[in-house]
């Protein structure tokens, strides 16, 4: 299990959690080896897209693309959908792209779970800084082959835990 904060890109064979998604997008590419994720904040610049594409294509498990997902508040703007199509084009991916609309009204925790390295389940719940953003859920940042920062320096701490209590299914729609 890997948790990705804003600006982080990562890989996990089974699960990716995205703490505190508000104006951000949680992007996940399902491959035949697991999940690649990106917690993107702000617009998807060329530098951010290049960082994501390079992370995936140079990673040991960065092949066998199955499905591309994004989750964010609301149905997403045309520009958000175009970002996903741009990522797909840069990867040479021609498969299905999905958008998962998260509940409005505040920050949420989004959880993607791999299903047979073909698709994934998406769940979410309200994020509560007082309960979730606490020292017990964090540890010193540890770099490695399954984690990178797309722009800027790494955070001092990374999430190592988030409660799954109260998660509810989110059903994506195909773009």
Backbone as JSON, one array per atom type, in Angstrom:
{
  "sequence": "XXXXXXXXXXXXXXXXXXXXXXXXXXXXXXXXXXXXXXXXXXXXXXXXXXXXXXXXXXXXXXXXXXXXXXXXXXXXXXXXXXXXXXXXXXXXXXXXXXXXXXXXXXXXXXXXXXXXXXXXXXXXXXXXXXXXXXXXXXXXXXXXXXXXXXXXXXXXXXXXXXXXXXXXXXXXXXX",
  "N": [[0.86, -1.18, 0.0], [0.55, 2.17, -0.88], [0.65, 5.62, -0.12], [-0.13, 8.69, -1.56], [0.82, 11.97, -1.47], [0.12, 15.43, -2.36], [1.6, 16.21, -5.46], [3.02, 13.87, -5.66], [4.11, 10.87, -7.25], [3.55, 7.41, -7.72], [3.92, 3.8, -7.35], [2.16, 0.8, -6.7], [1.5, -2.62, -6.19], [-1.03, -3.34, -5.35], [-2.69, -1.4, -3.85], [-3.51, 2.11, -3.74], [-3.59, 5.05, -1.89], [-4.99, 8.29, -1.59], [-4.48, 10.94, 0.24], [-6.41, 13.69, 1.42], [-7.79, 15.0, -0.93], [-8.88, 17.7, -2.65], [-9.07, 20.19, -4.46], [-7.53, 18.85, -6.14], [-6.48, 16.16, -8.39], [-6.8, 12.68, -8.37], [-5.02, 10.44, -10.01], [-4.92, 7.37, -11.67], [-3.31, 4.69, -13.21], [-3.97, 1.56, -14.36], [-2.1, -1.34, -14.64], [-0.82, -4.45, -16.0], [0.61, -5.29, -13.85], [-0.02, -3.87, -11.6], [-0.78, -0.75, -9.92], [-0.28, 2.58, -10.96], [0.03, 5.79, -9.67], [-0.85, 9.29, -9.38], [-0.91, 12.2, -7.57], [-2.12, 14.92, -8.42], [-1.81, 18.39, -8.26], [-3.13, 21.59, -9.07], [-2.74, 22.78, -12.48], [-2.02, 20.49, -15.15], [1.0, 20.68, -16.13], [3.43, 20.65, -18.82], [5.86, 19.78, -17.76], [5.01, 18.37, -15.44], [3.45, 16.34, -16.6], [5.42, 15.08, -18.12], [7.11, 14.15, -16.07], [5.42, 12.23, -14.87], [4.94, 10.43, -17.03], [7.59, 9.63, -17.61], [8.25, 8.4, -15.17], [6.5, 6.2, -15.18], [7.15, 4.85, -17.64], [9.81, 4.17, -17.28], [9.82, 2.56, -15.14], [10.05, -0.66, -13.6], [7.63, -2.08, -13.76], [6.15, -0.74, -15.64], [4.38, -1.25, -17.96], [1.98, -2.9, -20.13], [-0.59, -1.61, -20.1], [-3.87, -1.09, -18.83], [-6.32, 0.31, -17.86], [-7.26, 3.76, -17.42], [-7.75, 6.08, -14.88], [-9.32, 8.87, -13.22], [-10.0, 10.77, -10.31], [-11.92, 13.24, -8.77], [-13.4, 16.17, -7.26], [-16.72, 16.63, -8.29], [-17.87, 16.5, -11.76], [-15.73, 17.06, -13.33], [-13.93, 19.24, -15.48], [-13.86, 20.13, -18.98], [-11.19, 20.66, -19.55], [-9.91, 19.11, -17.6], [-10.55, 16.53, -18.44], [-9.27, 16.59, -20.89], [-6.63, 16.7, -19.98], [-6.29, 14.1, -19.05], [-6.56, 12.69, -21.44], [-4.32, 13.7, -22.7], [-2.26, 12.63, -21.12], [-2.68, 9.93, -21.65], [-2.13, 9.89, -24.42], [0.59, 10.64, -24.41], [1.67, 8.42, -23.2], [1.16, 6.55, -25.09], [-1.12, 5.12, -24.82], [-4.19, 3.68, -25.63], [-6.56, 2.8, -24.62], [-9.48, 2.52, -22.46], [-10.7, 5.39, -20.66], [-11.55, 6.8, -17.57], [-13.65, 8.78, -15.42], [-14.07, 9.58, -12.06], [-16.42, 10.94, -10.04], [-16.1, 12.71, -7.14], [-17.64, 13.27, -3.92], [-18.9, 16.57, -3.39], [-17.99, 19.42, -1.31], [-15.82, 19.49, 0.44], [-12.57, 18.28, 1.49], [-11.42, 14.99, 0.6], [-10.59, 11.53, 1.25], [-9.26, 9.3, -1.02], [-9.36, 6.05, -2.3], [-7.85, 3.54, -4.14], [-8.15, 0.28, -5.28], [-6.58, -2.49, -6.59], [-7.93, -4.77, -8.95], [-7.48, -7.8, -9.99], [-5.36, -6.96, -11.64], [-6.46, -5.64, -13.78], [-8.56, -3.84, -13.59], [-9.93, -1.48, -11.21], [-11.18, -0.9, -7.87], [-12.84, 1.92, -6.59], [-13.0, 3.95, -3.81], [-14.18, 6.32, -1.35], [-14.06, 8.79, 1.29], [-14.98, 11.36, 3.61], [-12.37, 13.65, 4.43], [-10.65, 14.29, 7.4], [-8.82, 16.55, 8.93], [-8.09, 16.8, 11.65], [-8.24, 14.21, 12.6], [-7.11, 12.57, 10.64], [-4.73, 13.78, 9.62], [-2.39, 13.37, 11.33], [0.45, 12.8, 13.53], [0.78, 9.98, 14.01], [-0.06, 8.81, 11.66], [1.88, 9.31, 9.87], [5.29, 9.26, 8.6], [8.85, 9.72, 8.33], [9.87, 10.91, 5.16], [10.59, 8.58, 2.64], [12.48, 7.93, -0.04], [12.42, 6.02, -3.09], [12.28, 3.34, -5.56], [9.58, 3.15, -6.12], [8.33, 5.54, -5.69], [8.08, 9.02, -6.3], [8.58, 12.57, -6.72], [6.76, 14.87, -8.55], [7.08, 17.62, -9.07], [9.04, 20.12, -7.55], [10.45, 19.86, -4.2], [10.63, 16.93, -2.07], [8.18, 16.16, 0.42], [8.66, 16.55, 3.99], [7.54, 14.56, 5.49], [5.72, 11.51, 4.9], [2.58, 9.91, 4.25], [1.71, 6.98, 6.01], [-0.41, 5.62, 6.79], [-3.94, 5.53, 6.74], [-7.25, 5.72, 7.76], [-9.64, 3.32, 6.77], [-12.22, 3.27, 7.47], [-15.59, 3.98, 6.89], [-15.41, 4.28, 4.14], [-16.87, 4.68, 0.95], [-18.27, 3.37, -2.04], [-17.28, 4.6, -5.22], [-18.39, 5.28, -8.39], [-17.03, 5.25, -11.49], [-17.35, 7.05, -14.62], [-17.18, 6.46, -18.09], [-15.12, 8.29, -20.25]],
  "CA": [[0.0, 0.0, 0.0], [1.29, 3.42, -0.92], [-0.16, 6.83, -0.02], [0.5, 9.74, -2.34], [0.44, 13.36, -1.17], [0.19, 16.32, -3.53], [2.81, 16.23, -6.28], [3.71, 12.58, -5.65], [3.84, 9.79, -8.2], [3.99, 6.18, -7.1], [3.46, 2.49, -7.82], [1.92, -0.29, -5.76], [0.88, -3.75, -6.87], [-2.36, -3.64, -4.85], [-3.53, -0.28, -3.4], [-2.99, 3.47, -3.62], [-4.45, 5.99, -1.18], [-4.74, 9.71, -1.86], [-4.96, 11.77, 1.34], [-6.8, 15.09, 1.28], [-8.04, 15.47, -2.3], [-9.89, 18.76, -2.68], [-9.04, 20.7, -5.83], [-6.56, 18.0, -6.84], [-6.99, 14.98, -9.07], [-6.13, 11.41, -8.1], [-4.93, 9.77, -11.3], [-4.41, 6.0, -11.54], [-3.19, 3.85, -14.4], [-3.91, 0.14, -14.03], [-1.28, -2.13, -15.55], [-0.9, -5.87, -15.69], [1.42, -5.54, -12.67], [-0.47, -3.08, -10.46], [-1.33, 0.59, -10.08], [0.54, 3.79, -10.93], [-0.81, 6.91, -9.26], [-0.31, 10.65, -9.34], [-1.74, 13.15, -6.83], [-1.8, 16.16, -9.12], [-2.41, 19.64, -7.81], [-3.0, 22.61, -10.11], [-2.84, 22.33, -13.87], [-1.04, 19.51, -15.6], [1.97, 21.3, -17.02], [4.23, 19.71, -19.59], [6.84, 19.2, -16.85], [4.33, 17.38, -14.6], [3.09, 15.19, -17.44], [6.66, 14.39, -18.46], [7.55, 13.43, -14.88], [4.57, 11.05, -14.73], [5.21, 9.5, -18.13], [8.93, 9.06, -17.41], [8.2, 7.48, -14.03], [5.83, 4.96, -15.6], [7.83, 4.13, -18.72], [11.13, 3.68, -16.85], [9.61, 1.68, -13.99], [10.08, -2.09, -13.9], [6.28, -2.58, -14.06], [5.47, 0.26, -16.46], [3.92, -1.77, -19.26], [0.73, -3.65, -20.03], [-1.62, -0.67, -19.65], [-5.23, -1.65, -18.86], [-7.34, 1.35, -17.73], [-6.8, 5.01, -16.85], [-8.8, 6.68, -14.05], [-9.08, 10.07, -12.43], [-11.07, 11.06, -9.35], [-11.86, 14.59, -8.22], [-14.74, 16.69, -6.93], [-17.56, 16.95, -9.44], [-17.75, 15.74, -13.0], [-14.52, 17.44, -14.05], [-14.07, 20.18, -16.59], [-13.31, 19.65, -20.25], [-9.73, 20.73, -19.44], [-9.49, 17.94, -16.81], [-10.67, 15.36, -19.31], [-8.21, 16.73, -21.88], [-5.4, 16.32, -19.31], [-6.22, 12.63, -19.07], [-6.3, 12.27, -22.82], [-2.92, 14.05, -22.96], [-1.44, 11.61, -20.45], [-2.84, 8.7, -22.43], [-1.4, 10.05, -25.69], [2.02, 10.64, -24.12], [2.04, 7.04, -22.87], [0.8, 5.66, -26.19], [-2.25, 4.33, -24.32], [-5.39, 3.92, -26.43], [-7.69, 2.12, -23.99], [-10.55, 3.27, -21.81], [-10.39, 6.43, -19.68], [-12.71, 6.97, -16.7], [-13.67, 9.87, -14.44], [-14.86, 9.28, -10.87], [-16.84, 12.18, -9.38], [-16.1, 12.61, -5.69], [-18.65, 14.13, -3.33], [-18.45, 17.95, -3.16], [-18.17, 19.89, 0.06], [-14.64, 19.38, 1.29], [-11.5, 17.37, 1.15], [-11.75, 13.57, 0.76], [-9.58, 10.5, 1.08], [-9.64, 8.45, -2.14], [-8.66, 4.78, -2.21], [-7.94, 2.7, -5.33], [-7.7, -1.08, -5.01], [-6.41, -3.29, -7.8], [-8.75, -5.96, -9.13], [-6.92, -8.72, -10.98], [-4.48, -6.22, -12.55], [-7.23, -5.3, -14.98], [-9.36, -2.67, -13.26], [-9.77, -1.19, -9.79], [-12.32, -0.39, -7.12], [-12.58, 3.26, -6.09], [-13.82, 4.32, -2.66], [-13.77, 7.59, -0.74], [-14.74, 9.25, 2.49], [-14.56, 12.72, 4.0], [-11.07, 13.79, 5.09], [-10.74, 15.08, 8.63], [-7.45, 16.87, 9.31], [-7.86, 16.57, 13.08], [-8.15, 12.78, 12.83], [-6.29, 11.92, 9.62], [-3.43, 14.41, 9.42], [-1.77, 13.3, 12.66], [1.78, 12.16, 13.5], [0.7, 8.52, 13.95], [-0.33, 8.39, 10.28], [2.98, 9.77, 9.03], [6.67, 8.9, 8.92], [9.82, 10.46, 7.52], [9.8, 10.58, 3.73], [11.58, 7.61, 2.18], [12.51, 7.81, -1.49], [12.67, 4.67, -3.57], [11.89, 3.14, -6.95], [8.12, 3.17, -6.27], [7.84, 6.84, -5.23], [8.81, 10.18, -6.83], [7.88, 13.84, -6.65], [6.68, 15.38, -9.91], [7.63, 18.98, -9.13], [9.43, 20.59, -6.23], [11.1, 18.91, -3.31], [9.8, 15.97, -1.34], [7.7, 16.55, 1.74], [9.45, 16.0, 5.08], [6.87, 13.34, 5.93], [4.77, 10.87, 3.99], [1.56, 9.14, 4.95], [1.92, 5.54, 6.09], [-1.67, 5.05, 7.25], [-5.18, 6.31, 6.68], [-8.35, 4.84, 8.1], [-10.56, 2.94, 5.7], [-13.58, 3.31, 8.02], [-16.49, 4.92, 6.24], [-15.24, 4.37, 2.69], [-18.05, 4.36, 0.13], [-17.94, 3.14, -3.45], [-17.4, 5.67, -6.21], [-18.52, 4.6, -9.66], [-16.57, 6.14, -12.54], [-18.0, 7.04, -15.92], [-16.23, 6.42, -19.19], [-15.06, 9.54, -21.03]],
  "C": [[0.89, 1.23, 0.0], [0.28, 4.57, -0.82], [0.59, 7.94, -0.74], [-0.06, 11.11, -1.96], [0.54, 14.19, -2.44], [1.58, 16.27, -4.14], [3.53, 14.9, -6.34], [3.18, 11.64, -6.71], [4.29, 8.5, -7.53], [3.4, 4.94, -7.74], [3.23, 1.58, -6.63], [1.19, -1.39, -6.51], [-0.59, -3.93, -6.5], [-3.23, -2.41, -4.57], [-2.77, 1.04, -3.41], [-4.04, 4.32, -2.92], [-4.02, 7.42, -1.47], [-5.33, 10.53, -0.71], [-5.33, 13.18, 0.88], [-6.88, 15.59, -0.16], [-9.17, 16.49, -2.23], [-9.98, 19.31, -4.09], [-8.11, 19.88, -6.7], [-7.28, 16.93, -7.66], [-6.14, 13.78, -8.65], [-6.17, 10.63, -9.4], [-4.3, 8.4, -11.09], [-4.43, 5.3, -12.89], [-3.06, 2.41, -13.92], [-3.08, -0.55, -15.09], [-1.42, -3.6, -15.19], [-0.01, -6.27, -14.52], [0.97, -4.76, -11.45], [-0.92, -1.69, -10.85], [-0.23, 1.66, -10.03], [-0.38, 4.93, -10.58], [-0.07, 8.22, -9.26], [-1.33, 11.54, -8.64], [-1.4, 14.53, -7.39], [-2.55, 17.34, -8.53], [-2.19, 20.68, -8.91], [-3.14, 22.02, -11.5], [-1.74, 21.32, -14.19], [-0.12, 20.18, -16.61], [2.7, 20.22, -17.81], [5.26, 19.03, -18.68], [6.22, 18.12, -15.96], [3.98, 16.13, -15.4], [4.33, 14.38, -17.8], [7.18, 13.59, -17.28], [6.74, 12.15, -14.7], [4.89, 10.01, -15.79], [6.58, 8.85, -17.97], [8.96, 8.07, -16.25], [7.61, 6.14, -14.46], [6.67, 4.18, -16.6], [9.22, 3.62, -18.34], [11.02, 2.73, -15.65], [9.57, 0.22, -14.45], [8.72, -2.62, -14.34], [5.48, -1.65, -14.96], [5.12, -0.18, -17.86], [2.62, -2.54, -19.05], [-0.41, -2.79, -19.51], [-3.02, -1.24, -19.84], [-6.32, -0.58, -18.87], [-6.74, 2.57, -17.07], [-7.97, 5.68, -16.14], [-8.34, 8.02, -13.48], [-10.27, 10.25, -11.51], [-10.83, 12.46, -8.81], [-13.29, 15.03, -7.94], [-15.48, 17.04, -8.22], [-17.22, 16.14, -10.67], [-16.49, 16.07, -13.79], [-14.85, 18.36, -15.21], [-13.51, 19.56, -17.86], [-11.78, 19.65, -20.21], [-9.19, 19.55, -18.63], [-9.51, 16.69, -17.66], [-9.58, 15.4, -20.38], [-6.85, 16.37, -21.28], [-5.22, 14.8, -19.35], [-5.92, 12.1, -20.46], [-4.85, 12.58, -23.21], [-1.96, 13.06, -22.32], [-1.48, 10.32, -21.26], [-2.03, 8.78, -23.73], [0.11, 9.99, -25.46], [2.53, 9.24, -23.77], [1.85, 6.08, -24.05], [-0.34, 4.73, -25.82], [-3.5, 4.68, -25.12], [-6.64, 3.27, -25.85], [-8.67, 3.07, -23.34], [-10.02, 4.23, -20.75], [-11.67, 6.71, -18.89], [-12.52, 8.16, -15.76], [-14.58, 9.47, -13.29], [-15.15, 10.6, -10.15], [-16.92, 11.97, -7.88], [-17.15, 13.56, -5.11], [-18.1, 15.55, -3.11], [-18.54, 18.28, -1.67], [-16.98, 19.7, 0.97], [-13.67, 18.34, 0.8], [-11.92, 15.91, 1.43], [-10.49, 12.71, 0.69], [-10.1, 9.58, -0.02], [-8.75, 7.21, -2.13], [-8.92, 3.97, -3.48], [-7.39, 1.33, -4.97], [-7.71, -1.88, -6.31], [-7.36, -4.49, -7.8], [-8.18, -6.74, -10.3], [-6.02, -8.05, -12.01], [-5.17, -5.89, -13.88], [-8.04, -4.02, -14.78], [-9.14, -2.36, -11.78], [-11.1, -0.76, -9.19], [-11.91, 0.98, -6.57], [-13.55, 3.53, -4.95], [-13.31, 5.64, -2.1], [-14.57, 7.84, 0.53], [-14.26, 10.67, 2.76], [-13.21, 12.66, 4.69], [-11.24, 14.68, 6.3], [-9.32, 15.33, 9.12], [-7.15, 16.53, 10.77], [-7.66, 15.09, 13.41], [-7.14, 12.11, 11.9], [-4.87, 12.47, 9.5], [-2.69, 14.52, 10.76], [-0.43, 12.55, 12.58], [1.74, 10.63, 13.39], [0.44, 7.97, 12.56], [0.79, 8.75, 9.33], [4.32, 9.23, 9.5], [7.58, 9.75, 8.05], [9.73, 9.98, 6.07], [10.93, 9.64, 3.36], [11.46, 7.5, 0.66], [12.77, 6.36, -1.87], [12.16, 4.51, -4.98], [10.38, 3.21, -7.18], [7.51, 4.5, -5.86], [8.72, 7.94, -5.81], [7.95, 11.42, -6.64], [7.92, 14.46, -8.03], [7.26, 16.78, -10.06], [7.91, 19.46, -7.72], [10.09, 19.5, -5.42], [10.11, 18.0, -2.6], [9.33, 16.59, -0.03], [8.6, 15.94, 2.81], [8.87, 14.67, 5.54], [5.97, 12.8, 4.84], [3.75, 10.12, 4.84], [1.92, 7.66, 4.89], [0.64, 4.82, 6.52], [-2.79, 6.05, 7.01], [-6.31, 5.32, 6.96], [-9.22, 4.55, 6.88], [-12.01, 2.92, 6.21], [-14.4, 4.36, 7.28], [-16.31, 5.07, 4.74], [-16.51, 3.93, 1.98], [-17.63, 4.26, -1.33], [-18.19, 4.4, -4.28], [-17.4, 4.98, -7.56], [-18.13, 5.55, -10.8], [-17.42, 6.02, -13.81], [-16.92, 7.11, -17.0], [-16.28, 7.75, -19.95], [-15.15, 9.24, -22.5]]
}
